[in-house]
Amino acid sequence: MIRFPTSPSEVPASAGGGPSPVIRAGGTDLTERRRLRLAPGPLIDLRDVIGLDSIDWAAGAATVGARVTVAQAASDPALAAAYPGLAAAAGSLATPQIRAVATIGGNLLQANRCWYFRNPDHRCLKSGGDTCLARAGDHLYHACFDRGPCACVHPSTLGMALLAYEAQVAVHEQPERSIEALYGDGSDPSRDHQLPDGALLTHVVMPAPVPLERAAYFRTISRARAEWPLVEALVRLGLRGSTIEFARVAVGGVAPVPLRLPAVEAALVGNAMDRTSFGAAANKAREGASPLPMTGYKVDLVEGTVLEALERASYATPSAVGADAAGSAGAATPKDGA
């Protein structure tokens, strides 16, 4: 049986002693996980919930509903003008067909893609077992920043992008929380995010854009389209003249949670926006890496991916701000970073 609530207050937090309800939005991954018996609870479909499918603006900042599709986030003119890195990341992930159905909330809360977790004949740390099967098995695409018992990498491109944008998420009847708080530090091997079972993520709350910042997203992948990133990075740069005075750098595909790279940010601030500064800063992206036996190649990819994103940001169109975003969006929409 599927329930179709019409408001967030109608979404049950528990099933009265049985398995916790499973919330469905686009359902692009949930159907597969239910087939694999990884999401067995009663199904709650958000199709009819009012107020979760719009992008709203106040005081120059956007609030994005959890049911906004990834394709909408990639193509919305005002969002692309004010937050070009976010729009580029949204437009680069998965396939056009998936982006048309998948939602912002679903992308943030999706389950990891580790093949041991997804195998119904195995039980790993995330599916009720007592060991990470990837560590002694095939972990070619797993973590190179080893942050916890589970060696998987976090699957959310938008989680990584929103980390760089220092966004908050709104959860029904709970305080807003940062992206860092949404995912934790990777030390809990049983979870891909830190929301309680049955909690409803309703919106992403963006900060006001930094005036005239330059942003770029880049993913390193093993084929041209429809591929999970080996490493991905989002860079935001703010300039005073030719000097970088503001920098945010985040990476994905490298750890159980999306990562900010404060050493790279610190190496950028106060320096010129040129290849020498970018090379020195990108080299800092390697700091703290602790690859597994099969993931050492990713450390080089982290440096190269960050460097490419920095170079792309240097010639990106500066972001528009507030009311200016909608009017200038057509000129500010970034190129896809795939």
Coordinates of C-alpha atoms in Angstrom, one line a residue:
M1 CA 0.0 0.0 0.0
I2 CA 1.2 3.5 -0.9
R3 CA 0.2 6.6 1.0
F4 CA -0.1 10.0 -0.6
P5 CA -0.1 12.7 2.0
T6 CA -0.9 16.3 1.0
S7 CA 1.1 18.1 3.6
P8 CA 4.3 17.5 5.5
S9 CA 2.4 17.1 8.8
E10 CA 0.7 14.0 7.2
V11 CA 4.0 12.2 6.6
P12 CA 4.3 9.7 9.5
A13 CA 7.6 9.5 11.4
S14 CA 7.1 5.9 12.3
A15 CA 5.0 2.9 11.4
G16 CA 3.9 1.9 14.9
G17 CA 6.6 -0.6 15.7
G18 CA 7.2 -1.9 12.2
P19 CA 9.8 -0.8 9.7
S20 CA 10.2 3.0 9.4
P21 CA 8.3 4.5 6.5
V22 CA 10.2 4.9 3.2
I23 CA 9.7 8.3 1.6
R24 CA 9.6 8.5 -2.2
A25 CA 10.0 11.5 -4.4
G26 CA 11.4 10.8 -7.9
G27 CA 12.0 7.1 -7.0
T28 CA 15.0 6.8 -9.4
D29 CA 16.9 4.7 -6.9
L30 CA 14.3 3.6 -4.4
T31 CA 12.7 1.1 -6.7
E32 CA 16.0 -0.7 -7.0
R33 CA 16.6 -0.7 -3.3
R34 CA 13.2 -2.1 -2.6
R35 CA 13.8 -4.9 -5.0
L36 CA 17.0 -5.6 -3.2
R37 CA 15.2 -5.6 0.2
L38 CA 17.2 -2.6 1.4
A39 CA 14.2 -0.4 1.9
P40 CA 11.3 -2.6 3.2
G41 CA 9.1 -0.1 5.1
P42 CA 5.7 1.2 4.1
L43 CA 5.9 3.6 1.1
I44 CA 5.1 7.3 1.5
D45 CA 4.9 9.1 -1.9
L46 CA 5.4 12.9 -1.8
R47 CA 3.6 13.5 -5.1
D48 CA 0.7 15.5 -3.6
V49 CA 2.6 17.3 -0.8
I50 CA 2.1 21.1 -1.4
G51 CA 4.9 23.5 -1.3
L52 CA 7.9 21.3 -2.0
D53 CA 8.3 21.9 -5.8
S54 CA 9.1 25.5 -6.2
I55 CA 12.2 27.8 -6.1
D56 CA 11.4 30.9 -4.1
W57 CA 13.5 34.1 -3.6
A58 CA 13.7 36.4 -0.6
A59 CA 16.3 39.0 0.2
G60 CA 18.3 37.9 -2.8
A61 CA 18.6 34.3 -1.7
A62 CA 16.9 31.1 -3.0
T63 CA 15.0 28.5 -1.1
V64 CA 14.7 25.3 -3.2
G65 CA 11.9 22.8 -2.5
A66 CA 13.0 19.2 -2.0
R67 CA 10.7 18.0 -4.9
V68 CA 12.3 20.4 -7.4
T69 CA 13.8 18.1 -10.0
V70 CA 17.5 18.1 -10.8
A71 CA 16.7 19.2 -14.3
Q72 CA 14.8 22.2 -13.0
A73 CA 17.7 23.2 -10.8
A74 CA 20.1 22.9 -13.7
S75 CA 18.0 25.0 -16.1
D76 CA 16.3 27.6 -13.9
P77 CA 17.6 30.9 -15.2
A78 CA 17.7 32.8 -11.9
L79 CA 19.3 29.9 -10.0
A80 CA 21.9 29.5 -12.7
A81 CA 22.8 33.2 -12.6
A82 CA 23.1 33.4 -8.8
Y83 CA 24.6 30.0 -8.1
P84 CA 26.2 28.9 -11.3
G85 CA 28.3 26.1 -9.7
L86 CA 25.2 24.5 -8.3
A87 CA 23.4 24.6 -11.7
A88 CA 26.5 23.2 -13.5
A89 CA 26.7 20.3 -11.0
A90 CA 23.0 19.6 -11.4
G91 CA 23.3 19.6 -15.2
S92 CA 26.2 17.2 -15.2
L93 CA 25.0 14.3 -13.1
A94 CA 23.3 11.1 -14.3
T95 CA 21.4 11.3 -17.6
P96 CA 18.8 13.7 -19.0
Q97 CA 16.1 11.1 -18.3
I98 CA 17.1 10.7 -14.6
R99 CA 17.5 14.4 -14.1
A100 CA 14.0 15.0 -15.4
V101 CA 12.6 12.7 -12.6
A102 CA 15.1 12.8 -9.8
T103 CA 14.6 15.4 -7.1
I104 CA 16.9 17.7 -5.0
G105 CA 15.9 16.0 -1.8
G106 CA 16.3 12.5 -3.3
N107 CA 19.8 13.3 -4.6
L108 CA 20.9 14.5 -1.1
L109 CA 19.5 11.5 0.7
Q110 CA 20.3 8.7 -1.8
A111 CA 22.1 5.6 -0.7
N112 CA 25.6 4.8 -1.7
R113 CA 26.5 2.7 -4.7
C114 CA 28.9 0.2 -3.2
W115 CA 28.4 -3.1 -4.9
Y116 CA 28.7 -5.0 -1.6
F117 CA 25.9 -2.9 -0.1
R118 CA 23.8 -3.4 -3.2
N119 CA 24.2 -7.2 -3.3
P120 CA 21.3 -8.9 -1.6
D121 CA 23.4 -11.9 -0.8
H122 CA 25.9 -9.9 1.3
R123 CA 25.5 -7.9 4.6
C124 CA 28.0 -5.1 5.1
L125 CA 28.2 -2.4 7.7
K126 CA 25.4 -0.4 5.9
S127 CA 23.1 -3.3 5.4
G128 CA 23.2 -4.9 8.8
G129 CA 26.5 -6.8 8.8
D130 CA 29.6 -6.3 11.0
T131 CA 32.4 -5.6 8.5
C132 CA 33.1 -3.5 5.5
L133 CA 33.4 -6.1 2.7
A134 CA 35.0 -3.7 0.3
R135 CA 38.1 -3.3 2.4
A136 CA 39.2 -6.9 1.7
G137 CA 37.5 -7.0 -1.6
D138 CA 37.2 -4.9 -4.7
H139 CA 37.3 -1.2 -3.8
L140 CA 38.6 0.3 -7.0
Y141 CA 36.1 3.2 -6.9
H142 CA 36.0 3.7 -3.2
A143 CA 37.5 6.2 -0.7
C144 CA 41.0 7.8 -1.0
F145 CA 40.3 9.9 2.2
D146 CA 39.6 7.0 4.6
R147 CA 37.3 8.7 7.2
G148 CA 35.5 5.8 8.8
P149 CA 34.8 2.1 9.0
C150 CA 32.9 2.1 5.7
A151 CA 35.1 2.6 2.6
C152 CA 32.3 3.7 0.3
V153 CA 32.2 7.2 -1.2
H154 CA 29.2 9.5 -0.8
P155 CA 27.0 9.5 -4.0
S156 CA 25.5 12.9 -3.9
T157 CA 26.9 15.5 -6.3
L158 CA 24.4 18.1 -5.1
G159 CA 25.5 17.4 -1.5
M160 CA 29.1 18.2 -2.5
A161 CA 27.9 21.3 -4.4
L162 CA 25.8 22.6 -1.5
L163 CA 28.6 22.0 0.9
A164 CA 30.7 24.5 -1.2
Y165 CA 27.8 26.9 -1.1
E166 CA 27.4 26.6 2.7
A167 CA 23.7 25.8 2.3
Q168 CA 21.3 24.7 5.0
V169 CA 18.6 22.1 4.8
A170 CA 15.1 22.4 6.3
V171 CA 13.5 19.4 7.9
H172 CA 9.9 19.3 8.9
E173 CA 9.4 20.2 12.6
Q174 CA 13.2 20.2 13.2
P175 CA 15.8 23.0 13.1
E176 CA 17.6 23.8 10.0
R177 CA 21.0 22.1 9.7
S178 CA 24.1 22.6 7.7
I179 CA 25.3 20.2 5.0
E180 CA 28.1 19.1 7.4
A181 CA 25.5 18.2 10.0
L182 CA 23.3 16.4 7.4
Y183 CA 26.1 14.0 6.6
G184 CA 28.2 13.9 9.7
D185 CA 31.9 13.0 9.6
G186 CA 31.6 9.5 8.2
S187 CA 32.3 7.7 11.5
D188 CA 28.8 6.1 11.6
P189 CA 29.1 3.2 9.1
S190 CA 25.4 2.4 9.2
R191 CA 24.1 5.6 7.6
D192 CA 24.6 7.7 4.4
H193 CA 23.1 10.7 6.2
Q194 CA 22.2 11.7 9.7
L195 CA 18.4 12.4 9.4
P196 CA 16.3 10.2 11.7
D197 CA 14.2 7.5 10.0
G198 CA 11.0 9.0 8.7
A199 CA 12.2 12.6 8.8
L200 CA 11.1 14.8 5.9
L201 CA 13.6 17.1 4.3
T202 CA 11.5 19.9 2.8
H203 CA 13.8 22.6 1.4
V204 CA 17.4 23.6 0.7
V205 CA 18.1 27.1 2.0
M206 CA 20.8 28.9 0.0
P207 CA 22.8 31.8 1.4
A208 CA 22.8 35.1 -0.5
P209 CA 25.2 34.9 -3.5
V210 CA 28.6 36.5 -3.2
P211 CA 28.6 39.4 -5.6
L212 CA 30.4 38.7 -8.9
E213 CA 31.9 35.4 -7.6
R214 CA 33.2 33.0 -10.2
A215 CA 32.3 29.3 -9.9
A216 CA 32.9 26.1 -11.8
Y217 CA 32.2 22.4 -11.4
F218 CA 34.2 19.6 -12.9
R219 CA 34.0 15.8 -12.7
T220 CA 36.6 13.3 -13.7
I221 CA 34.9 10.3 -15.2
S222 CA 35.8 7.2 -17.0
R223 CA 33.4 7.8 -20.0
A224 CA 31.9 10.9 -21.5
R225 CA 28.3 10.5 -20.3
A226 CA 26.1 8.8 -17.7
E227 CA 28.9 7.8 -15.3
W228 CA 29.5 8.2 -11.6
P229 CA 32.5 10.6 -11.0
L230 CA 35.8 9.2 -9.9
V231 CA 36.4 12.6 -8.4
E232 CA 34.4 15.8 -8.7
A233 CA 35.0 19.3 -7.5
L234 CA 33.2 22.6 -7.1
V235 CA 35.2 25.9 -6.8
R236 CA 33.9 29.4 -5.9
L237 CA 36.2 32.4 -6.1
G238 CA 35.6 36.0 -5.1
L239 CA 38.0 38.7 -6.3
R240 CA 39.1 42.1 -5.3
G241 CA 40.9 43.4 -8.4
S242 CA 43.0 40.5 -9.5
T243 CA 43.5 39.1 -6.0
I244 CA 41.4 36.2 -4.6
E245 CA 39.7 37.3 -1.4
F246 CA 37.2 34.5 -1.0
A247 CA 37.4 30.8 -1.9
R248 CA 35.4 27.7 -1.3
V249 CA 36.4 24.3 -2.6
A250 CA 34.6 21.0 -2.1
V251 CA 35.2 17.6 -3.6
G252 CA 33.2 14.4 -3.9
G253 CA 33.8 10.8 -4.8
V254 CA 36.7 10.5 -2.4
A255 CA 35.2 9.9 1.1
P256 CA 32.1 8.6 2.9
V257 CA 30.9 12.2 3.0
P258 CA 31.5 15.2 0.8
L259 CA 34.6 17.2 1.8
R260 CA 35.6 20.8 2.0
L261 CA 39.3 21.5 1.4
P262 CA 40.2 24.3 3.8
A263 CA 44.0 24.0 3.0
V264 CA 43.2 24.6 -0.7
E265 CA 41.0 27.6 0.2
A266 CA 43.7 29.1 2.5
A267 CA 46.3 28.7 -0.3
L268 CA 44.1 30.6 -2.7
V269 CA 43.1 33.6 -0.6
G270 CA 45.4 36.6 -0.9
N271 CA 47.0 35.3 -4.2
A272 CA 46.5 36.2 -7.8
M273 CA 44.1 34.3 -10.0
D274 CA 46.8 32.7 -12.2
R275 CA 48.2 29.3 -13.0
T276 CA 51.0 29.5 -10.4
S277 CA 48.6 30.1 -7.6
F278 CA 46.2 27.5 -8.9
G279 CA 48.9 24.9 -9.1
A280 CA 50.2 25.5 -5.6
A281 CA 46.6 25.5 -4.2
A282 CA 45.6 22.3 -6.1
N283 CA 48.6 20.5 -4.7
K284 CA 47.2 21.1 -1.2
A285 CA 44.2 19.0 -2.2
R286 CA 46.3 15.9 -1.6
E287 CA 46.7 16.7 2.1
G288 CA 45.0 14.3 4.4
A289 CA 44.6 11.6 1.8
S290 CA 44.8 8.1 3.0
P291 CA 44.0 5.8 0.1
L292 CA 43.2 2.2 0.2
P293 CA 45.4 -0.3 -1.7
M294 CA 43.4 0.1 -4.9
T295 CA 42.5 3.9 -4.7
G296 CA 45.9 5.5 -4.7
Y297 CA 45.3 6.7 -8.3
K298 CA 42.5 8.9 -7.0
V299 CA 44.9 11.1 -5.0
D300 CA 46.4 12.3 -8.3
L301 CA 42.9 12.8 -9.7
V302 CA 41.9 15.0 -6.7
E303 CA 44.7 17.4 -7.5
G304 CA 44.0 17.4 -11.2
T305 CA 40.3 17.8 -10.8
V306 CA 40.6 20.7 -8.4
L307 CA 43.1 22.3 -10.7
E308 CA 40.8 22.0 -13.7
A309 CA 37.9 23.4 -11.7
L310 CA 40.0 26.4 -10.6
E311 CA 41.1 27.1 -14.2
R312 CA 37.5 26.9 -15.4
A313 CA 36.4 29.3 -12.6
S314 CA 39.0 31.8 -13.7
Y315 CA 37.1 32.4 -17.0
A316 CA 33.6 31.8 -15.8
T317 CA 30.9 34.4 -16.0
P318 CA 30.6 36.2 -12.6
S319 CA 27.4 35.4 -10.7
A320 CA 24.4 37.8 -10.6
V321 CA 22.9 38.7 -7.3
G322 CA 19.4 39.0 -6.0
A323 CA 16.9 40.7 -8.2
D324 CA 19.6 41.0 -10.9
A325 CA 19.8 37.2 -11.2
A326 CA 16.6 36.7 -13.3
G327 CA 17.4 39.5 -15.7
S328 CA 20.9 38.4 -16.5
A329 CA 20.5 34.7 -16.2
G330 CA 20.6 34.0 -19.9
A331 CA 24.1 35.4 -20.2
A332 CA 25.3 33.9 -16.9
T333 CA 24.3 30.2 -17.4
P334 CA 27.5 28.2 -17.2
K335 CA 28.7 25.5 -19.5
D336 CA 28.1 21.9 -18.4
G337 CA 31.0 20.5 -16.5
A338 CA 30.8 16.9 -17.6

